[in-house]
Short mmCIF file of C-alpha atoms and ligand atoms in Angstrom, two decimals:
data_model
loop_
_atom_site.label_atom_id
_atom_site.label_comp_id
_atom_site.label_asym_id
_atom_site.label_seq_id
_atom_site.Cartn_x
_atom_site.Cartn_y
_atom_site.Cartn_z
CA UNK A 1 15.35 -4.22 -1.64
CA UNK A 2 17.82 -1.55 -1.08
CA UNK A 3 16.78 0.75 -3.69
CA UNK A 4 16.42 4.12 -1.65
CA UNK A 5 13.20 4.79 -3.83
CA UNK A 6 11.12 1.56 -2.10
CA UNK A 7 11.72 3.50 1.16
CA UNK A 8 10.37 6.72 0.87
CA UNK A 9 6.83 7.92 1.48
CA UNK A 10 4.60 8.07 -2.05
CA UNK A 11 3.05 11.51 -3.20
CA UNK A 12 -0.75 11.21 -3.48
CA UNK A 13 -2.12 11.94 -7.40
CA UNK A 14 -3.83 15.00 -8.02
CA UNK A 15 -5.48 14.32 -11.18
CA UNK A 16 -6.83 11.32 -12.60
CA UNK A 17 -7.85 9.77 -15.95
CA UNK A 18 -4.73 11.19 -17.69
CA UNK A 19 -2.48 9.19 -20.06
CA UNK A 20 0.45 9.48 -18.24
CA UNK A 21 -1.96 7.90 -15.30
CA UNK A 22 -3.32 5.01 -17.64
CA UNK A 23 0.52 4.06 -19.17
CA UNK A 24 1.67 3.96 -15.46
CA UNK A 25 -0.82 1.10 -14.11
CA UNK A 26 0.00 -0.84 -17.78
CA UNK A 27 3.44 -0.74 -16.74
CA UNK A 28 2.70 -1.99 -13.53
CA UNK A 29 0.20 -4.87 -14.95
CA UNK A 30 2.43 -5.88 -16.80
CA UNK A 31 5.16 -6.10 -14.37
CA UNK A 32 3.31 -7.97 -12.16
CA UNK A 33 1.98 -10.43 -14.43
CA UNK A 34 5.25 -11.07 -15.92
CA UNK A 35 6.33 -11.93 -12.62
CA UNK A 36 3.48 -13.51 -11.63
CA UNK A 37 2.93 -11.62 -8.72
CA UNK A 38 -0.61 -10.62 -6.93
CA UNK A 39 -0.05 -6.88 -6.45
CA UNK A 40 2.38 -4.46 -7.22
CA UNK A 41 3.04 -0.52 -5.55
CA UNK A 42 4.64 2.09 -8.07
CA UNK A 43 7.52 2.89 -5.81
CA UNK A 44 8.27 -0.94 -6.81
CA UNK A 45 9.04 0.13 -10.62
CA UNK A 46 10.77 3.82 -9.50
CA UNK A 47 7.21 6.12 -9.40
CA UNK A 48 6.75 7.60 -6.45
CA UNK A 49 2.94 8.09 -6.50
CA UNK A 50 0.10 6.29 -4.39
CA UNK A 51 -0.87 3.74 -7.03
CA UNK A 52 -1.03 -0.34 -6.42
CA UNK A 53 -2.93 -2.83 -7.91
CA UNK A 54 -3.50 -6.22 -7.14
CA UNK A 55 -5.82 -9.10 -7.76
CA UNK A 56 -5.69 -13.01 -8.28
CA UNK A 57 -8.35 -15.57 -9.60
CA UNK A 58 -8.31 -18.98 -7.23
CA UNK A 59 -5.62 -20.67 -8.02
CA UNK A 60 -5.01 -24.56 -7.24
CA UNK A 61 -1.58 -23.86 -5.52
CA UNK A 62 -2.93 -21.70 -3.01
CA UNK A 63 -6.94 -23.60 -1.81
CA UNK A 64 -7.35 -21.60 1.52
CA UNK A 65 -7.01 -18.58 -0.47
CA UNK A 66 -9.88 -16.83 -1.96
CA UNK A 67 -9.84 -15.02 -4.83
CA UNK A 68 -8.89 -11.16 -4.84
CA UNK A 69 -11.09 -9.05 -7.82
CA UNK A 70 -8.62 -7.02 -10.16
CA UNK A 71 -8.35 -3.23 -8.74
CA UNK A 72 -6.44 -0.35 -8.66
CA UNK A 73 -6.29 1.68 -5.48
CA UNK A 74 -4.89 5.29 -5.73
CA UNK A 75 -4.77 7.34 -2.25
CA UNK A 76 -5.41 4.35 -0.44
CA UNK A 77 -6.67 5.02 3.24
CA UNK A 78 -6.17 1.76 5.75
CA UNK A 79 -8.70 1.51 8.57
CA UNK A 80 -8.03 -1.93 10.50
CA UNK A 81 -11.26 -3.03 12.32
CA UNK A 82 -10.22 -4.51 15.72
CA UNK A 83 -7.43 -5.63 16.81
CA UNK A 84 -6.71 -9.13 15.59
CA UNK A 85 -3.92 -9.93 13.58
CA UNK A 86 -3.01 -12.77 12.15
CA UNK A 87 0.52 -14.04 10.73
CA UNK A 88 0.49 -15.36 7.37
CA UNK A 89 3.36 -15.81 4.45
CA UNK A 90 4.42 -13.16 2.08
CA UNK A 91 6.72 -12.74 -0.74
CA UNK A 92 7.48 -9.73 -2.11
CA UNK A 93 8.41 -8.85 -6.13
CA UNK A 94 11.16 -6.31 -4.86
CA UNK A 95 12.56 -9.52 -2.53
CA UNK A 96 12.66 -12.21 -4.85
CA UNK A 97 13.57 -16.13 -3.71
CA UNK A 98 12.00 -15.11 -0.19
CA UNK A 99 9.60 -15.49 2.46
CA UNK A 100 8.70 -14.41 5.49
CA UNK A 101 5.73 -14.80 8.51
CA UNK A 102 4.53 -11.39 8.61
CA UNK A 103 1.65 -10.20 10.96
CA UNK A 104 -1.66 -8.43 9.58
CA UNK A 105 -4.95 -7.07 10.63
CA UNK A 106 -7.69 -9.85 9.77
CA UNK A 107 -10.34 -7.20 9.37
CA UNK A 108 -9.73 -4.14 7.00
CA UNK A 109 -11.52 -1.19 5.58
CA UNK A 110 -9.63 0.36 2.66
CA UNK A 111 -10.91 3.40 1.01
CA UNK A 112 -9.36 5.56 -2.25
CA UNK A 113 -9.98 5.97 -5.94
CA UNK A 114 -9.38 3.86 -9.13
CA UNK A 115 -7.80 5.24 -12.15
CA UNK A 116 -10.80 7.52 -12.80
CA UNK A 117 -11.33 9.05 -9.90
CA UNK A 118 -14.43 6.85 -8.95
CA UNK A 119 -14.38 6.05 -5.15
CA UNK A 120 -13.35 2.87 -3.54
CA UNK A 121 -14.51 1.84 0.03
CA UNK A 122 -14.78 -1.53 1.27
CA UNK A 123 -14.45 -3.67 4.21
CA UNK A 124 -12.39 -7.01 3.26
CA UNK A 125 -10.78 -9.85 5.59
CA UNK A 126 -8.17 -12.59 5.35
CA UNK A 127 -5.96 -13.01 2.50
CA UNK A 128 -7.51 -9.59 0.25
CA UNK A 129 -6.45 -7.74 3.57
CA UNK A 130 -3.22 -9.19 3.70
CA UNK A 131 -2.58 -7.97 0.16
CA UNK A 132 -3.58 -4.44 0.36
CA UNK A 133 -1.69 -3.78 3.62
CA UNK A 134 1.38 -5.37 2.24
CA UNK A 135 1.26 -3.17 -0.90
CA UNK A 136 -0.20 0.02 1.02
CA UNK A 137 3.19 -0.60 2.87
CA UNK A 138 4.98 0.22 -0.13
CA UNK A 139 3.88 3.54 0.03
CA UNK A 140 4.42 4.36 3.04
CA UNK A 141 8.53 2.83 2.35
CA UNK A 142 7.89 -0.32 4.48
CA UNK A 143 8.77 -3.79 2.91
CA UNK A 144 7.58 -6.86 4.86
CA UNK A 145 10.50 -8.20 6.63
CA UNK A 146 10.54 -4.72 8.60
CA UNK A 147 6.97 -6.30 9.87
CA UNK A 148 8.32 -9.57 11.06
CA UNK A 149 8.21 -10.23 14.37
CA UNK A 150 10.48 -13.60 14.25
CA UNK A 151 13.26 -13.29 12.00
CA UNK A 152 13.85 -17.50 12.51
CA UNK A 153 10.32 -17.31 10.30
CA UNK A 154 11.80 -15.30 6.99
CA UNK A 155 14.20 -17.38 4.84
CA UNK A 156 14.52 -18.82 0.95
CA UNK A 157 10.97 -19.93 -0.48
CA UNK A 158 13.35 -23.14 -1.48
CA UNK A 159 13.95 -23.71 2.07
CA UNK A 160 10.97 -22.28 4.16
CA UNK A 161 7.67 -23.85 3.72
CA UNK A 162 4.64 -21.88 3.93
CA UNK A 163 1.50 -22.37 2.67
CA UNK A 164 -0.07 -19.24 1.55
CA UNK A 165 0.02 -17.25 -1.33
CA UNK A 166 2.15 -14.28 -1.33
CA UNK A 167 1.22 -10.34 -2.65
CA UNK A 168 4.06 -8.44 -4.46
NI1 NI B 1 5.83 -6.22 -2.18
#
């Protein structure tokens, strides 16, 4: 957090299945498993392209949340359905030792490519919609605590307790 390059807007990719393509979401597997994190945005390792990827099997520490398949989203295109939002805890890779109560749509439909160009559209809820709005975020410069509506709710993960799982 702080880095100029987390808060400008991502270029969209213009051509897909390339090596240069395929190294870049390694790099940013890798990052975010070595950090154990549930997603990570490209602007979060320096690239300024509209890549994330995200994903995370159940896991015993988090029970309410379900699990999230593996995917890379390229282009992504948020569509909230209704107006609900609900406030849930995030962390953030680029924000490390914190947490925060940020708002989200419940209800999402997120549509955009994978690595290979194939087409992605689906409608997902809960804590999958959490993740790809925080990470979609990324590319549009916005980090979570710029979504928080009480600032007495973002603090040290140490100190604050929250339940839920956080994206990256
Ligand atoms: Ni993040």
């Amino acid at each position: 957090m702080g880095d100029p390059r987390l808060q400008e807007i991502a270029s969209p990719v213009d051509v897909f299945d390339t090596l240069e393509l395929h190294v870049l979401i390694q790099d940013m597997r890798d990052t975010m498993a070595a950090c154990s994190g549930v997603g990570l945005a490209a602007p979060q390792i320096g690239v300024g392209l509209q890549v994330v990827v995200f994903g995370m099997a159940r896991n015993p520490r988090y029970p309410e949340a379900e699990p999230v398949p593996d995917t890379v989203l390229i282009n992504p295109v948020l569509t909230p359905l209704g107006e609900e939002q609900e406030e849930g805890g995030e962390g953030c890779l680029s924000i490390p030792g914190m947490r925060g109560l940020v708002p989200r749509y419940k209800q999402l439909r997120y549509q955009g490519f994978d690595q290979f160009g194939g087409v992605i559209d689906l409608t997902v809820g809960d804590f999958h919609a959490r993740v790809v709005q925080h990470e979609c975020d990324h590319l549009q410069g916005i980090l979570y605590p710029m979504r928080i509506r009480d600032l007495r709710k973002f603090g040290f993960t140490d100190v604050l307790l929250t339940d839920t799982a956080s994206p990256g």
